[in-house]
XYZ file of C-alpha atoms in Angstrom:
397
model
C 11.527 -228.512 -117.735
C 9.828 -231.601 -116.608
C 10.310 -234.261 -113.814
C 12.559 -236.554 -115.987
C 15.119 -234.637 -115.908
C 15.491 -232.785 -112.459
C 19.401 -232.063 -113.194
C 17.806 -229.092 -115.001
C 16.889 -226.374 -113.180
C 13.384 -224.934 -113.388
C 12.595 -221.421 -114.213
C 15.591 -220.145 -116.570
C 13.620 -219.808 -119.948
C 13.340 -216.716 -121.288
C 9.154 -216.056 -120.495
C 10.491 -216.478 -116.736
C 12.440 -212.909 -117.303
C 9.380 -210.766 -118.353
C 7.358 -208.772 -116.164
C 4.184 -210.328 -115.470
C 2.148 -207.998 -113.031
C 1.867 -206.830 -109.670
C 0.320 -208.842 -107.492
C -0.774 -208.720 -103.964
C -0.466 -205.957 -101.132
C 2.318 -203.538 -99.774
C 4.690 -204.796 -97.279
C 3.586 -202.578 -93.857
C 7.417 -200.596 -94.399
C 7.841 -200.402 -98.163
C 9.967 -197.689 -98.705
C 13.301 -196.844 -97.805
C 14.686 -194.424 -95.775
C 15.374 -191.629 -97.893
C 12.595 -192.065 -100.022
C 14.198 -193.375 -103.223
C 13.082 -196.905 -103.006
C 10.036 -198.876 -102.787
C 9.461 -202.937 -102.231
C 7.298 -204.565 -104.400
C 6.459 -208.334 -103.627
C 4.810 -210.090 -106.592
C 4.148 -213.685 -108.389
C 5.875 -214.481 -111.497
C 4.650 -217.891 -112.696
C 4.692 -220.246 -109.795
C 7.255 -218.049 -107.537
C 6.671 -214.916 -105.175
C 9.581 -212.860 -106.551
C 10.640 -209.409 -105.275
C 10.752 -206.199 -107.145
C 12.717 -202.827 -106.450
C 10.980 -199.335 -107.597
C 13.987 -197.004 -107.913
C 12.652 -193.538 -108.045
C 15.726 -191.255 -109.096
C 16.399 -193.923 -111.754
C 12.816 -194.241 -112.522
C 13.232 -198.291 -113.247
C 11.771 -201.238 -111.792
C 14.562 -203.430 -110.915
C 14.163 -207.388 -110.114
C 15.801 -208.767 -106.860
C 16.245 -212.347 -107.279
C 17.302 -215.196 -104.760
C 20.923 -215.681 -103.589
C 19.541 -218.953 -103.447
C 18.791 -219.791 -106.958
C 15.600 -220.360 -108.895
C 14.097 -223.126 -107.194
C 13.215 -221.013 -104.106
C 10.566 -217.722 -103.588
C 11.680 -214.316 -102.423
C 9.169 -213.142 -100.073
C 9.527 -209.458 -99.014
C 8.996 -208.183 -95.668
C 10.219 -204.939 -95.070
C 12.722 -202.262 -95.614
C 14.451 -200.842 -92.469
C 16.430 -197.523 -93.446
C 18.497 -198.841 -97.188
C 17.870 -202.739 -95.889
C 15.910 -204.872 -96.928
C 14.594 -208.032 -95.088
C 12.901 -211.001 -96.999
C 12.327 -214.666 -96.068
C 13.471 -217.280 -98.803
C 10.808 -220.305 -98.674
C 10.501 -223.296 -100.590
C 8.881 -226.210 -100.357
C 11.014 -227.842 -97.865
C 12.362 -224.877 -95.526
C 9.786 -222.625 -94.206
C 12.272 -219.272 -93.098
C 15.591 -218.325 -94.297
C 15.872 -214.612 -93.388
C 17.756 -212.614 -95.077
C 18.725 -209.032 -95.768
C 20.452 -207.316 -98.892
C 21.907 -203.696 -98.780
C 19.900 -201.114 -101.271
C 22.757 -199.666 -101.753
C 24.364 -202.202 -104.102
C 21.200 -202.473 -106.220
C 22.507 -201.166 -108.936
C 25.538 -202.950 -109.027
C 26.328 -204.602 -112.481
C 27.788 -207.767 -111.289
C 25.476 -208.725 -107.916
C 26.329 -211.800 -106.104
C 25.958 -214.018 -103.009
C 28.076 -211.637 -100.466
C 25.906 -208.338 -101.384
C 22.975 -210.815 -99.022
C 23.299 -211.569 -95.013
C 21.959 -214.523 -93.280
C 20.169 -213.745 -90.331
C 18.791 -217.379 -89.147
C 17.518 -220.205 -90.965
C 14.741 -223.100 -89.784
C 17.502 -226.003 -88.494
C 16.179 -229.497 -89.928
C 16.935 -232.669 -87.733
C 19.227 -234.696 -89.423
C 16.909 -237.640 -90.361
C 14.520 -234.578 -92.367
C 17.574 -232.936 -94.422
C 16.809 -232.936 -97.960
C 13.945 -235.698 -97.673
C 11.458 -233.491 -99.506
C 11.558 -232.635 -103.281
C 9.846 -230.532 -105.810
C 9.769 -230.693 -109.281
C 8.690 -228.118 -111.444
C 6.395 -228.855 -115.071
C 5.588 -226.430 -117.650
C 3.483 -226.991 -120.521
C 1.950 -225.194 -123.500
C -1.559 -226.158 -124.595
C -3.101 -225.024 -127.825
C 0.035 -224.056 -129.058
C 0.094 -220.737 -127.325
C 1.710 -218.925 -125.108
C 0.484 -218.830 -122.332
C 1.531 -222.098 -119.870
C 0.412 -224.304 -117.535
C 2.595 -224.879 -114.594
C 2.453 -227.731 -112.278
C 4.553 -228.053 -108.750
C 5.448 -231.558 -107.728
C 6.545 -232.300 -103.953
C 7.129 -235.405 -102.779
C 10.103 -238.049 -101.237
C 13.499 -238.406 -102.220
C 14.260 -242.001 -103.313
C 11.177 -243.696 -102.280
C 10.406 -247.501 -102.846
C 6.687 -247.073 -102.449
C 4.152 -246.604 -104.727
C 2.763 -243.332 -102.708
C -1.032 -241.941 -104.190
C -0.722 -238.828 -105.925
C -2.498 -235.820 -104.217
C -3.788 -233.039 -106.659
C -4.244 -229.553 -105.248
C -6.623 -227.246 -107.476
C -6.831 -223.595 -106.261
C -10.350 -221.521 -106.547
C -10.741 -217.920 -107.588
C -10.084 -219.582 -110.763
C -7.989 -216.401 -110.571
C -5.571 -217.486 -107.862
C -2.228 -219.127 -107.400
C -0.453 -221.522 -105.423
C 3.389 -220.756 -105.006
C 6.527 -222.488 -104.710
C 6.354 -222.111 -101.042
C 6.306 -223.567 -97.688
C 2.515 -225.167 -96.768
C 2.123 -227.147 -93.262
C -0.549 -229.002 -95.307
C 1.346 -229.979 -97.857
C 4.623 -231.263 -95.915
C 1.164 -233.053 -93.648
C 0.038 -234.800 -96.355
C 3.670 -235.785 -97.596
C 4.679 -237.544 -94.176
C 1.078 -239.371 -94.249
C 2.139 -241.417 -97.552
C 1.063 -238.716 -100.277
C 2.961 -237.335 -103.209
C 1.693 -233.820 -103.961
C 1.044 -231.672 -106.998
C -0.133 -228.204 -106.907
C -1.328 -227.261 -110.327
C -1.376 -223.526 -112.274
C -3.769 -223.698 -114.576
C -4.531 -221.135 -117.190
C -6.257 -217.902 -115.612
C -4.646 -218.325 -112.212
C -2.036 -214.667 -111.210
C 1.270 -214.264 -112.039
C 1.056 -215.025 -115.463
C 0.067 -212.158 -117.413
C -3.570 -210.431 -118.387
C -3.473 -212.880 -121.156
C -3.868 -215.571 -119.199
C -6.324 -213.915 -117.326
C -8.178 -213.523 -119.748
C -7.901 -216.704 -121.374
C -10.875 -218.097 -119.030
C -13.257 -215.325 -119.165
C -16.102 -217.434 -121.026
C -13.978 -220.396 -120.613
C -14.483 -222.811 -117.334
C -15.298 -225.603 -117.059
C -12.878 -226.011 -120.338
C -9.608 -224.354 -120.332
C -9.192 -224.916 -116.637
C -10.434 -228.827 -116.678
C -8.169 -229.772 -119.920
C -5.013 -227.884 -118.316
C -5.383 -229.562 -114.663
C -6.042 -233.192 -116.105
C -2.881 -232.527 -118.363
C -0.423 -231.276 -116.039
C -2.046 -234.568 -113.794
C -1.550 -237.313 -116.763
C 1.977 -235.514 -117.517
C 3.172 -236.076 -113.767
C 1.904 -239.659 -113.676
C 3.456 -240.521 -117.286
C 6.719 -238.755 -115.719
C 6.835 -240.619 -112.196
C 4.746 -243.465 -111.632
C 2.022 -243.746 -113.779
C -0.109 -247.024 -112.172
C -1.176 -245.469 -108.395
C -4.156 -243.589 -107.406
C -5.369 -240.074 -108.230
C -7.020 -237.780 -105.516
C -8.554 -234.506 -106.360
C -8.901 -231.919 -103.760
C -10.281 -228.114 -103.746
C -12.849 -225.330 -102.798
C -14.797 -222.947 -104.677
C -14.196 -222.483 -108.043
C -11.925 -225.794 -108.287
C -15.252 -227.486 -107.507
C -15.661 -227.039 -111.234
C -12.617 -228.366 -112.116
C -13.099 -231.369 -110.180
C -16.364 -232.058 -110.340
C -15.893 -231.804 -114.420
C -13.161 -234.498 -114.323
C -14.606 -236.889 -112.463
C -17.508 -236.865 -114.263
C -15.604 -236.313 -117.705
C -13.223 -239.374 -116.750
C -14.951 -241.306 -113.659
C -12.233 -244.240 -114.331
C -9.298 -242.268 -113.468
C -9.741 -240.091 -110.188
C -9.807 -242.387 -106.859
C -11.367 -239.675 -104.214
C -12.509 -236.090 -104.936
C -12.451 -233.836 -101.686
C -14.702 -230.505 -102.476
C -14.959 -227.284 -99.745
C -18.395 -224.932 -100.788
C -17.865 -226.665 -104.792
C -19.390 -224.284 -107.062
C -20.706 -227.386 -108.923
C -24.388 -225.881 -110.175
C -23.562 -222.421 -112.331
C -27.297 -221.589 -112.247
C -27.628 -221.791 -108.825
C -24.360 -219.639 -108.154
C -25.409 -217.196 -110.589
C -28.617 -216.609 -108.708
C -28.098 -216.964 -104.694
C -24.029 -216.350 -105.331
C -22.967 -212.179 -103.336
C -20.760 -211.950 -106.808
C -23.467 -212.846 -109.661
C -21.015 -211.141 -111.673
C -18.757 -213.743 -111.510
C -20.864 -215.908 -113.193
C -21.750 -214.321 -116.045
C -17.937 -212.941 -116.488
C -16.160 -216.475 -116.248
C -19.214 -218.752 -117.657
C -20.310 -216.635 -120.553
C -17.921 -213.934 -120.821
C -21.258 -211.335 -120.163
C -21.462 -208.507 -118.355
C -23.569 -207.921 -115.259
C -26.448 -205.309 -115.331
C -26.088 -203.774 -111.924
C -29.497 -201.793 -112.801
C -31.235 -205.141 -113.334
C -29.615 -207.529 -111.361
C -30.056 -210.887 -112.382
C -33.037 -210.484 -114.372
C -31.501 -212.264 -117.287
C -33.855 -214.996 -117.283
C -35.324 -214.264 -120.640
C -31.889 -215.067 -122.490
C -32.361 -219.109 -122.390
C -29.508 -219.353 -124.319
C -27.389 -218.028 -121.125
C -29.281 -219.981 -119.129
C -28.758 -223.408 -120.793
C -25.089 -222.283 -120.996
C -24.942 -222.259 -117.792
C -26.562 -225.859 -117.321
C -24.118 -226.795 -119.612
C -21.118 -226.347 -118.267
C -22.344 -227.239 -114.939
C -20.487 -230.016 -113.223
C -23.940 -231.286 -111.401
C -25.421 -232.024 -114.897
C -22.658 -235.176 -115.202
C -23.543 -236.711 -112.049
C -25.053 -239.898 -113.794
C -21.346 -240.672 -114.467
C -19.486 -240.364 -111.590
C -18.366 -243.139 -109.830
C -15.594 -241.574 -107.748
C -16.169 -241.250 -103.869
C -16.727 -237.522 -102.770
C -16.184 -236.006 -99.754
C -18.508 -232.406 -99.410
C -17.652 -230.131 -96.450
C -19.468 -226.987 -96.626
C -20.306 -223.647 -94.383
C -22.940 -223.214 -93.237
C -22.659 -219.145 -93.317
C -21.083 -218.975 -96.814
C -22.709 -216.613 -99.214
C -19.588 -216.610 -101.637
C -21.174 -219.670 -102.888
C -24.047 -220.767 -100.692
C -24.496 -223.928 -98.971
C -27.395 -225.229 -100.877
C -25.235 -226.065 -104.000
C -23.435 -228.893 -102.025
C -26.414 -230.080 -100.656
C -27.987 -230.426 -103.945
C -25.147 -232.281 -104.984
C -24.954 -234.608 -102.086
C -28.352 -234.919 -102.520
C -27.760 -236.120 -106.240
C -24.489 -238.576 -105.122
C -26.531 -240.311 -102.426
C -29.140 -241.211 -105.014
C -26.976 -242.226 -107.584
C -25.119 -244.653 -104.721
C -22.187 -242.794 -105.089
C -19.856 -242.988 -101.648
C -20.540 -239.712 -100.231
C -20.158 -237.932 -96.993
C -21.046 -234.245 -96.181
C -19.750 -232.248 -93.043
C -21.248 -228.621 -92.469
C -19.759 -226.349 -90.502
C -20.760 -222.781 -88.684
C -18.826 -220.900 -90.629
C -18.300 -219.041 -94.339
C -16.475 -219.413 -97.363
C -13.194 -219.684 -96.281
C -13.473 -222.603 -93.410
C -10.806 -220.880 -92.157
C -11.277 -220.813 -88.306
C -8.723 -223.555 -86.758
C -11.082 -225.598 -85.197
C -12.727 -225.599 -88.791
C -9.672 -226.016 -90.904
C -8.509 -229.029 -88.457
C -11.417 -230.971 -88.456
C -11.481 -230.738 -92.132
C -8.058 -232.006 -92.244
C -8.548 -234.521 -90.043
C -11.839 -235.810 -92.187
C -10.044 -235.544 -95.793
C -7.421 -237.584 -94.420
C -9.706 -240.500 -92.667
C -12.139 -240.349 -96.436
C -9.007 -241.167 -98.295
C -7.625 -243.747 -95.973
C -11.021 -245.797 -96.081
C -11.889 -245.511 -99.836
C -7.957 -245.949 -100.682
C -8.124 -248.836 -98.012
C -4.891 -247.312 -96.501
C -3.769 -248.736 -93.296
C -4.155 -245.509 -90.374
């Protein structure tokens, strides 16, 4: 399924029907009244889907969306044999719903075994003005995809920049789902793609394990594909922004040094752009040596692996600081102060490194940790990615 086609609907081939893994936390109330069933929220690919345990049956039973496939099934609760999930997608941030337990295990389910409860009302002038577009891809000839998320304006005349969102972890995920951020940086002029990249939940152990020994590789190849697939699908002559935390610091820091023609802005939260460095001052060393290497972690000796210099040039290697010499893409650093996840001192290295190579740089630190989550935090940030990209883009404000 791609975006030159979007009469086809997205998730109906048969990978999307296999079980792919719990994922996530409990609902608070998970099981049913009388014991027999339990709620299971979960990512498959790039959806939060809903599972039923059935315990007399002893089968795990799928509950999918009255809505379709386009949309994600988030579970709440169960309240006595109900249960009560909000349907998101990109567009519509609450649908609630709730479907009767007790006609689980009908053969032939349909639209009137669900109740509406209330929906988010759109004003007229915002009905159906957002899109998404989902992309899958194989690379290597495997099987394991790549899955890409495309939001962005119905019917537009404008040639609107494209917006790349790369998740950290590398292990995480970023859902078909309803992001303030997102629909933010949609009504300031953006297109949007939210990329899956090999390694990230809800698709399998396989692809988990597919980067262990592997950044800095799999994940970079995957994210500039699903990008150069997007731009070949929509409009391929506009301008390419890059923007992530943590682990996608990698991933962006390796493209715009593997390709410094092609990426107009990078924005980077605590980058883990010096693999070295994060192995020794990172709280999770492990990490490391797990997703780098592919090594395990002496917890009797601790990082005392200095004598293996074929680790440590490994590390160097893949490092996204050691192609600074060819980046020529403005970056925008923004960093906590408090973070131990992956300290503060990396980005100021690597600010240190941009400024002397003239690169357009700026750096904002802030009192806080890894996440940068506290509002104040999060808004100024916001606020700053959005005024970096205006001025380098030389967008009107």
């Amino acid at each position: 399924v791609n975006y030159s086609n979007p009469n086809v609907a997205p998730f109906t081939a048969e990978w999307d029907t296999q079980f792919k893994g719990l994922y996530g936390s409990f609902p608070l109330r998970c099981y049913s009244s009388d014991g027999r069933y339990l709620l299971l929220s979960s990512i498959s690919g790039s959806r939060n889907v809903l599972y039923i345990y059935d315990f007399t049956e002893e089968k795990m039973l799928s509950l999918d969306s009255p809505l379709g496939v386009n949309t994600s099934v988030n579970g709440l609760a169960i309240f006595g044999h109900y249960v009560v999930v909000n349907i998101v997608d990109c567009r519509t941030p609450f649908r609630l719903y709730i479907f009767d337990l007790r006609n689980l295990n009908k053969i032939d389910k349909d639209i009137n075994d669900w109740y509406l409860i209330v929906e988010h009302e759109f004003k007229k002038e915002e009905k159906n003005k957002i899109e998404w577009n989902l992309d899958r891809f194989y690379p290597d000839n495997e099987l394991i995809p790549v899955e890409s998320i495309y939001v962005h304006i119905r019917d537009t005349q404008s040639k609107r920049p494209l917006m790349v969102l790369i998740h950290g972890g590398p292990n995480g995920n970023v859902t078909l789902n309803y992001y303030i951020g997102v629909v933010s940086y949609i009504a300031l002029g953006f297109d949007v793609l939210i990329v899956n990249y090999r390694g990230s939940t809800g698709f399998g152990q396989a692809s988990i394990d597919k980067l262990l020994g592997n950044i800095s590789k799999v994940d970079v190849q995957d994210c500039h594909e699903a990008i150069r697939r997007c731009l070949e699908y929509t409009e391929p002559n506009r301008s390419v922004i890059l923007i992530g935390g943590s682990h996608a610091g990698v991933i962006i820091g390796r493209l715009i040094g593997e390709y410094p023609n092609e990426y107009a802005v990078a924005v980077m939260r605590n980058p883990v752009t010096d693999l070295l460095h994060t192995y020794i001052t990172s709280d999770i060393p492990d990490w490391s040596l797990a997703q780098s290497a592919n090594s395990q972690f002496d917890f009797e000796t601790g990082r005392n692996r200095f004598a293996d210099t074929s680790l440590i040039t490994q590390l160097i290697e893949i490092s996204p600081i050691r192609l600074i010499d060819q980046i020529k893409t403005p970056v925008l650093l923004q960093l906590g102060k408090k973070d131990k996840r992956v300290p503060s001192s990396l980005g100021l290295r690597y600010y240190e490194c941009l400024k002397a190579k003239k690169i357009p740089t700026k750096l904002y630190i802030y009192d806080s940790n890894h996440a940068l989550s506290e509002t104040s935090c999060a808004s100024d940030c916001f606020v700053n990615t959005v005024l970096f990209i205006y001025e380098h883009l030389n967008l009107s404000s």
